[in-house]
CSV table of C-alpha atoms in Angstrom, one decimal:
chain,number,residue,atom,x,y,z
H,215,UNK,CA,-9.5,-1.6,-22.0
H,216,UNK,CA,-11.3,-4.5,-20.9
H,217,UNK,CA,-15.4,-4.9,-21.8
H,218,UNK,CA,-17.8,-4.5,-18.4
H,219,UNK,CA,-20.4,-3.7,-17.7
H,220,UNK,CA,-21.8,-1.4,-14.6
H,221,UNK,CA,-25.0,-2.6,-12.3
H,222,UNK,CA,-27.9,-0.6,-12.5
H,223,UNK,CA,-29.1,-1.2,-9.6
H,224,UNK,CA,-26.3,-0.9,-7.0
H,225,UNK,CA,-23.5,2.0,-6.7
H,226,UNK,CA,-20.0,1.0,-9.2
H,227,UNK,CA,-16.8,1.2,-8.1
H,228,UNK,CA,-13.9,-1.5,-9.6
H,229,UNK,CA,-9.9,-1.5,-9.3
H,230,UNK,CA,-8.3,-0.4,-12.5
H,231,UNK,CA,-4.7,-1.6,-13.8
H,232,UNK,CA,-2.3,-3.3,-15.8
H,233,UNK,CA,-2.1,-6.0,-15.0
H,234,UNK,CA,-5.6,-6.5,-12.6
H,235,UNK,CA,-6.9,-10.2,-13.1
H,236,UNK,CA,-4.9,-11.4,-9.9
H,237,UNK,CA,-6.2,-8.7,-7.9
H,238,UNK,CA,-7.7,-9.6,-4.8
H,239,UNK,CA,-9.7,-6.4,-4.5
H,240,UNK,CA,-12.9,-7.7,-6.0
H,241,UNK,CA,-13.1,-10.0,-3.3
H,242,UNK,CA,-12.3,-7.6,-0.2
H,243,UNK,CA,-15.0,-5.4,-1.0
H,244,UNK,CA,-17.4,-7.9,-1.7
H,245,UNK,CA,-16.7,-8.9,1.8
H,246,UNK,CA,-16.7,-5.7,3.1
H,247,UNK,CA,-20.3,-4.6,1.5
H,248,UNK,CA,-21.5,-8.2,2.7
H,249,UNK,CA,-20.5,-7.0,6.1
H,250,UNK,CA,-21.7,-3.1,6.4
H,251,UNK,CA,-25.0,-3.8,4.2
H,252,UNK,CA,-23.8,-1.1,2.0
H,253,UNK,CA,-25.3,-1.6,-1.9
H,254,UNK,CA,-22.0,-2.1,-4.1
H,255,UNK,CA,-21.0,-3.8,-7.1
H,256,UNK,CA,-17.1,-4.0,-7.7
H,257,UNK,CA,-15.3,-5.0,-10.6
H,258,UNK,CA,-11.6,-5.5,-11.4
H,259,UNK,CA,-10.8,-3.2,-14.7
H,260,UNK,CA,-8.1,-3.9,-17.5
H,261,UNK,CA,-6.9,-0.9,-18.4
H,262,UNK,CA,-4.3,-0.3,-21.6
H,263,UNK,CA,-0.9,1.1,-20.6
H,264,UNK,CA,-1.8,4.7,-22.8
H,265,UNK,CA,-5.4,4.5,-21.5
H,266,UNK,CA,-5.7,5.3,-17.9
H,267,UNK,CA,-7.2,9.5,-18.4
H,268,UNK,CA,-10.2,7.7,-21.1
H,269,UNK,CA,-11.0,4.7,-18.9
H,270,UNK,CA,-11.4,6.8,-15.7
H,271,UNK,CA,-13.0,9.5,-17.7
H,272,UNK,CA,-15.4,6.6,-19.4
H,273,UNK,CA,-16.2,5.1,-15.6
H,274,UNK,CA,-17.4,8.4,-14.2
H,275,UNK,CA,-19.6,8.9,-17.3
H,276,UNK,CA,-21.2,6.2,-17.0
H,277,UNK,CA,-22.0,6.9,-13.2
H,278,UNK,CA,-19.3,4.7,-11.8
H,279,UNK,CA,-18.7,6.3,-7.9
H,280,UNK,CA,-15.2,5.3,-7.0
H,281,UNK,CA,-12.0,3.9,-8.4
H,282,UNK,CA,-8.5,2.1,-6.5
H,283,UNK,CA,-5.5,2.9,-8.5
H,284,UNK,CA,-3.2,-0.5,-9.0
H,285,UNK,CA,0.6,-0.4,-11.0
H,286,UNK,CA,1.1,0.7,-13.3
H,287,UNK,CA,-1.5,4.0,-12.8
H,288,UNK,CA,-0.8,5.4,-9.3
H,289,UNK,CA,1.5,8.4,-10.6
H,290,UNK,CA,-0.6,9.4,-13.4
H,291,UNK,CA,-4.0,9.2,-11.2
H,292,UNK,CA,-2.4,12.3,-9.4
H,293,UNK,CA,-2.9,13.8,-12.7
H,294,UNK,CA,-6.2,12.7,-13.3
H,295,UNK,CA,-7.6,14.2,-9.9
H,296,UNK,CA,-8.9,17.7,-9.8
H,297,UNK,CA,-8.0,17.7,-5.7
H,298,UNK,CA,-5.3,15.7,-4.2
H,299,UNK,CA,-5.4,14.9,-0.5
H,300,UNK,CA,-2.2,16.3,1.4
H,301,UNK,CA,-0.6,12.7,2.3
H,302,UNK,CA,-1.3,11.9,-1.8
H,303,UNK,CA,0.6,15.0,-3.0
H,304,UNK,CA,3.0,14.0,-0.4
H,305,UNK,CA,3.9,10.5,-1.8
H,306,UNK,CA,3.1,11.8,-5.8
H,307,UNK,CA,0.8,8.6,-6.2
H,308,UNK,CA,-2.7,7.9,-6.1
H,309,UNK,CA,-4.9,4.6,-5.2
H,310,UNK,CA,-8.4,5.9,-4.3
H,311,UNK,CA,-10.3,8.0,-6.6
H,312,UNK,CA,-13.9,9.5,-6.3
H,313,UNK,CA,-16.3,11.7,-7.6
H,314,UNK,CA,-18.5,14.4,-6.7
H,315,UNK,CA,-22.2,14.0,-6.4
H,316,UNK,CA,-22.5,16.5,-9.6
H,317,UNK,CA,-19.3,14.8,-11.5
H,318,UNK,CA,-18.0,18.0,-12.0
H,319,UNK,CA,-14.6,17.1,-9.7
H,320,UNK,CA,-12.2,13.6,-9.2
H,321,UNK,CA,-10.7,13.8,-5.9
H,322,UNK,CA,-7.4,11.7,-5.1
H,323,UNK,CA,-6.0,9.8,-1.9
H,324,UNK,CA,-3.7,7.1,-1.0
H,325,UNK,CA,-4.6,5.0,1.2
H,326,UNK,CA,-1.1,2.7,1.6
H,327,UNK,CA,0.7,3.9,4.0
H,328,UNK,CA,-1.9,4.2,6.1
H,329,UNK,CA,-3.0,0.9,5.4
H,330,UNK,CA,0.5,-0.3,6.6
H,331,UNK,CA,0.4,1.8,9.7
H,332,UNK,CA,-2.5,0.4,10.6
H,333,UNK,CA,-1.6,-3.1,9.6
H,334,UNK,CA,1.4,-2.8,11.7
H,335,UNK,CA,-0.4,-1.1,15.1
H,336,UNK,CA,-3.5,-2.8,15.5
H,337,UNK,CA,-3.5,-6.0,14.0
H,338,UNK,CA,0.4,-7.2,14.7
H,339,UNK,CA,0.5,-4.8,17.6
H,340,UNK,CA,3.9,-3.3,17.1
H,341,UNK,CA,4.8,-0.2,19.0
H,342,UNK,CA,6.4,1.8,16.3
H,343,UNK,CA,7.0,5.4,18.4
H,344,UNK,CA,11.0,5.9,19.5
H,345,UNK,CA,11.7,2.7,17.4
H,346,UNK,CA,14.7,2.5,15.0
H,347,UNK,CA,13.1,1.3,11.6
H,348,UNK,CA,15.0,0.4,8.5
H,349,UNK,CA,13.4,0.0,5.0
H,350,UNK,CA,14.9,-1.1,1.8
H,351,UNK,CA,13.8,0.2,-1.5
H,352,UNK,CA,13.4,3.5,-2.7
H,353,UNK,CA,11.0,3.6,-5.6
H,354,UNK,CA,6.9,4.3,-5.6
H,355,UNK,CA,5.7,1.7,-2.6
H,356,UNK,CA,8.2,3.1,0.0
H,357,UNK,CA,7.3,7.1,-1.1
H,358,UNK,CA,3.9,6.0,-0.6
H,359,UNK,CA,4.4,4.6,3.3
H,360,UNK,CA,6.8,7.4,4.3
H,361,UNK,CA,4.7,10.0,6.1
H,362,UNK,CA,1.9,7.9,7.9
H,363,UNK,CA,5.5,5.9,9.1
H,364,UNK,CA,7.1,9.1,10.3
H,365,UNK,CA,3.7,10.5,11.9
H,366,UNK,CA,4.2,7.7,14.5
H,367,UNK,CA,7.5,9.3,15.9
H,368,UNK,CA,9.7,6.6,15.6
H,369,UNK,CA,13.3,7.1,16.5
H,370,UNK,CA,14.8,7.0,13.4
H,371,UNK,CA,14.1,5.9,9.9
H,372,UNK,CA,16.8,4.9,7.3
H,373,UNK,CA,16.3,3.8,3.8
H,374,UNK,CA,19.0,1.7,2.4
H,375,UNK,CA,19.3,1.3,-1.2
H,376,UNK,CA,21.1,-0.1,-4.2
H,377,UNK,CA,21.4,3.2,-5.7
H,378,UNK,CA,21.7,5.6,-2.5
H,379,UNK,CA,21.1,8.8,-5.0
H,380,UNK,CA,17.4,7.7,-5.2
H,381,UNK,CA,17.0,7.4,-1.1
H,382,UNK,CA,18.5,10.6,-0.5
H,383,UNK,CA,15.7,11.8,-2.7
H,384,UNK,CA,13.5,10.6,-0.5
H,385,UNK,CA,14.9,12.0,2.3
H,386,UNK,CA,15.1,15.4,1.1
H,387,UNK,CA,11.7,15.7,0.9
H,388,UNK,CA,11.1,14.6,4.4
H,389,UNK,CA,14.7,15.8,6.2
H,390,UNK,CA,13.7,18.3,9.0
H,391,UNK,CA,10.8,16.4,10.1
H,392,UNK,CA,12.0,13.5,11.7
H,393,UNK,CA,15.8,11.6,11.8
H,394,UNK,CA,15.6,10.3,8.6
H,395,UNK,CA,18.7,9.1,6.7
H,396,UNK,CA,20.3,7.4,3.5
H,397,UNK,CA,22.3,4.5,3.1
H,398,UNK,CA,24.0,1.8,0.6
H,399,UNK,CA,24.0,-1.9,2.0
H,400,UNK,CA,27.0,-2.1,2.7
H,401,UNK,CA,27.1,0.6,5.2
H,402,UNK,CA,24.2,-1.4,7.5
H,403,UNK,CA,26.8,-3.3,9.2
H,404,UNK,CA,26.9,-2.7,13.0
H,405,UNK,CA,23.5,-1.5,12.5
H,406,UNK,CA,20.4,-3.1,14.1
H,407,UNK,CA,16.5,-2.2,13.7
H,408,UNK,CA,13.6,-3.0,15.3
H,409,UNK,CA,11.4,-3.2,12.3
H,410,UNK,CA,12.7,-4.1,8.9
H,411,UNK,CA,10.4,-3.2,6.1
H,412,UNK,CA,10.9,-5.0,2.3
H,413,UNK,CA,9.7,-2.3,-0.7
H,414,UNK,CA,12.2,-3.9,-3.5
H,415,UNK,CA,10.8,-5.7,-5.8
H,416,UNK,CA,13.8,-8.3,-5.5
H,417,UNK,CA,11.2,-11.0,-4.4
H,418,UNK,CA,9.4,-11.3,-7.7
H,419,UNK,CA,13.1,-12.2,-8.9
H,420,UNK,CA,13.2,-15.0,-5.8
H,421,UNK,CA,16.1,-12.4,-4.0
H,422,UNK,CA,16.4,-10.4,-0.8
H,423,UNK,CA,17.9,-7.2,-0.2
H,424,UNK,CA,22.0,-7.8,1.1
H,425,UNK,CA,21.4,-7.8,4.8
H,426,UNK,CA,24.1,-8.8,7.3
H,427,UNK,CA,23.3,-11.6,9.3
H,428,UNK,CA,22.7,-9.4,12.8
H,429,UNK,CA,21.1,-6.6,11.8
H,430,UNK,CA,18.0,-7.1,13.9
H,431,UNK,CA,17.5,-6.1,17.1
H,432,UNK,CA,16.2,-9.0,20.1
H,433,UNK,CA,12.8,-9.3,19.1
H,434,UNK,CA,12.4,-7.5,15.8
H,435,UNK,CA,9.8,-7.6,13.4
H,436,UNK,CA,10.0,-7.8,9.7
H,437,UNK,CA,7.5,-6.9,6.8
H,438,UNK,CA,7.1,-7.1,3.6
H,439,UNK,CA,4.9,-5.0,1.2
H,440,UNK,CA,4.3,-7.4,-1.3
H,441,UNK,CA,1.9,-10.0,-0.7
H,442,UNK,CA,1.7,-13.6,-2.4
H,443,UNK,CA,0.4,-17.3,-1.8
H,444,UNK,CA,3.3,-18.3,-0.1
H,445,UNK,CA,6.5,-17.1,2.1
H,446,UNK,CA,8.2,-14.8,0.2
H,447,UNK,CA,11.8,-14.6,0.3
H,448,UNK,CA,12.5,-12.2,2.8
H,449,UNK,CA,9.5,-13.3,4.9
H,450,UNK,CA,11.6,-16.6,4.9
H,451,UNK,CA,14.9,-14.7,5.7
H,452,UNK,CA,13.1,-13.0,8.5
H,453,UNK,CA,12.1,-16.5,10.1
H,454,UNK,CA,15.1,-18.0,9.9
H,455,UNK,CA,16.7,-15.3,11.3
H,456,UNK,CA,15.2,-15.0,14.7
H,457,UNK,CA,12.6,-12.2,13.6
H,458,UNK,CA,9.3,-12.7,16.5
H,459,UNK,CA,6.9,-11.2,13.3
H,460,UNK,CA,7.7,-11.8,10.0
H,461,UNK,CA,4.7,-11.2,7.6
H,462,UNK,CA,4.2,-10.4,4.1
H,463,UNK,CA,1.7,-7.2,3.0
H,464,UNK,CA,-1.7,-9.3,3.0
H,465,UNK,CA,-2.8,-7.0,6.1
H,466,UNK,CA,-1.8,-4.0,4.5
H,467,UNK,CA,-4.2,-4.9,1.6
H,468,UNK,CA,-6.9,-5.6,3.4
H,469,UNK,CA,-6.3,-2.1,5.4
H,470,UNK,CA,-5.9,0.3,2.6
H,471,UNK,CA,-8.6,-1.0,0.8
H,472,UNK,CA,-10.5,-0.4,4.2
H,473,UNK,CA,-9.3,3.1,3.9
H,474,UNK,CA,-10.7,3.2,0.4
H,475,UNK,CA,-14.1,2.0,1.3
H,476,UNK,CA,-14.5,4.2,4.5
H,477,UNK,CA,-13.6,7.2,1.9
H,478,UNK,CA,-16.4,6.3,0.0
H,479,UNK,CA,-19.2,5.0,2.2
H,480,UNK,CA,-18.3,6.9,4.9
H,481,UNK,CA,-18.6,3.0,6.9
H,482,UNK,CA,-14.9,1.4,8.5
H,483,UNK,CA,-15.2,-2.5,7.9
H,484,UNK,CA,-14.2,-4.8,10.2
H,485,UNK,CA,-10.7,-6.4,8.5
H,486,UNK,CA,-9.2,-9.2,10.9
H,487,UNK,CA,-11.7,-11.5,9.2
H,488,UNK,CA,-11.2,-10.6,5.9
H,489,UNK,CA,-6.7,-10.8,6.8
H,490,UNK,CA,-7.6,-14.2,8.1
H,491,UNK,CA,-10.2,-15.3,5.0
H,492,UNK,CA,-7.1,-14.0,2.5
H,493,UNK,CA,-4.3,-15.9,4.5
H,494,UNK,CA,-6.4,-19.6,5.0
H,495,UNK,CA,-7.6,-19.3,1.3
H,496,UNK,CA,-4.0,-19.8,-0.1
H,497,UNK,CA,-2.8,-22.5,-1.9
């Protein structure tokens, strides 16, 4: 683990993970707390891949209030929180931990999916009730969006995958509760969505999911979870085919850390700023 160092005279709370230098976090909530007035200091964390359990453990001793969660820690926060919130047992990952006032309990929360529901509503403005929505991916980040998604009734969700075994997990957990299905790529053809949402990882390897060329619907929207400096690659396949939004997860961000800081201060910061300081600050 990283040296730091907590301020004494304002209330702690940092970002841990593995890697954490590139993390944008740091900055958010300094904007956030410049915003609201409220007294923090927040830190980015280096945590060792064994040493998640002692570096949370060695925060909250020394009177650290809050933690987010980054790869590679979210599954085993669960496991490091006394209480999990319903929507984090749901998605069997954690990115918001805090403490009671007496530090005898950890409580845990994710905060993504909301973060992209909100993302998607009230900054993009996308109507995402009795709409058919298609995501690709099937690991941690889409298990994490799932039931904030599905809360907003859309019409149907399928998640299409390399491996279909893993998105039929997925959808056994949630089958019953809305029209929610399993698919390979190569069975998307003739399909069309309304909303296209990226959760592979392909893009740190320059790729994009196998889509065929027409799957979107007139004036879809596409999204992808990851955020970087510039187009990613399916933002870029989005554009050039026809989507009306195509956007990568810098909003989503912004909101679940939001989420996070509401949790703990009990204040909701204003975040179209803080989108639009992230997005004119690259490159």
């Amino acid at each position: 683990m990283s040296t730091y160092a907590l301020n004494p005279d304002l209330d702690n709370y940092c970002v841990m993970g593995n890697p954490v230098a590139h993390s944008k976090s740091p900055q958010i909530h300094a904007e956030f707390a410049r915003q609201t007035g409220e007294a923090i200091f927040y830190q980015a964390i280096f945590v060792e891949q064994d040493g998640f359990a002692e570096a949370v453990t060695a925060f909250r001793n020394a009177g650290g209030k809050g933690i987010n969660v980054t790869v590679p820690f979210k599954e085993e926060a669960c496991n490091v929180a006394d209480k999990l919130t319903p929507r984090a047992e749901h998605a069997g990952a954690v990115n918001t931990l805090w403490f009671s006032e007496n530090g005898d309990a950890c409580y845990g929360d994710t905060t993504d999916g909301i973060g992209l529901v909100r993302d998607l509503i009230f900054n993009l403005g996308l109507e995402l009730a009795g709409k058919d929505i298609l995501i690709m991916g099937a690991g941690g980040a889409v298990r994490g969006i799932l039931e904030p998604l599905l809360a907003e009734s859309p019409a149907r969700v399928l998640i299409a995958n390399r491996t279909i075994s893993r998105a039929e997990e997925l959808v056994q957990d949630y089958r019953g509760r809305a029209d929610i299905s399993a698919s390979n790529y190569q069975d998307l053809k003739g399909q069309q969505f309304a909303l296209l949402i990226n959760g592979t990882s392909l893009g740190l390897k320059g790729e994009i999911p196998p889509l065929p060329d027409d799957i979107l619907q007139d004036k879809a929207s596409c999204y992808d979870l990851v955020y970087a400096s510039s187009d990613t690659p399916f933002v870029s396949w989005a554009k050039a085919h026809g989507a009306v939004q195509a956007v990568d997860g810098t909003g989503m961000l912004v909101e679940q850390a939001a989420e996070s800081f509401h949790i703990w201060r009990g204040v909701r910061p204003e975040t179209a700023t803080v989108i639009r300081m992230l997005r004119e600050g690259r490159g």
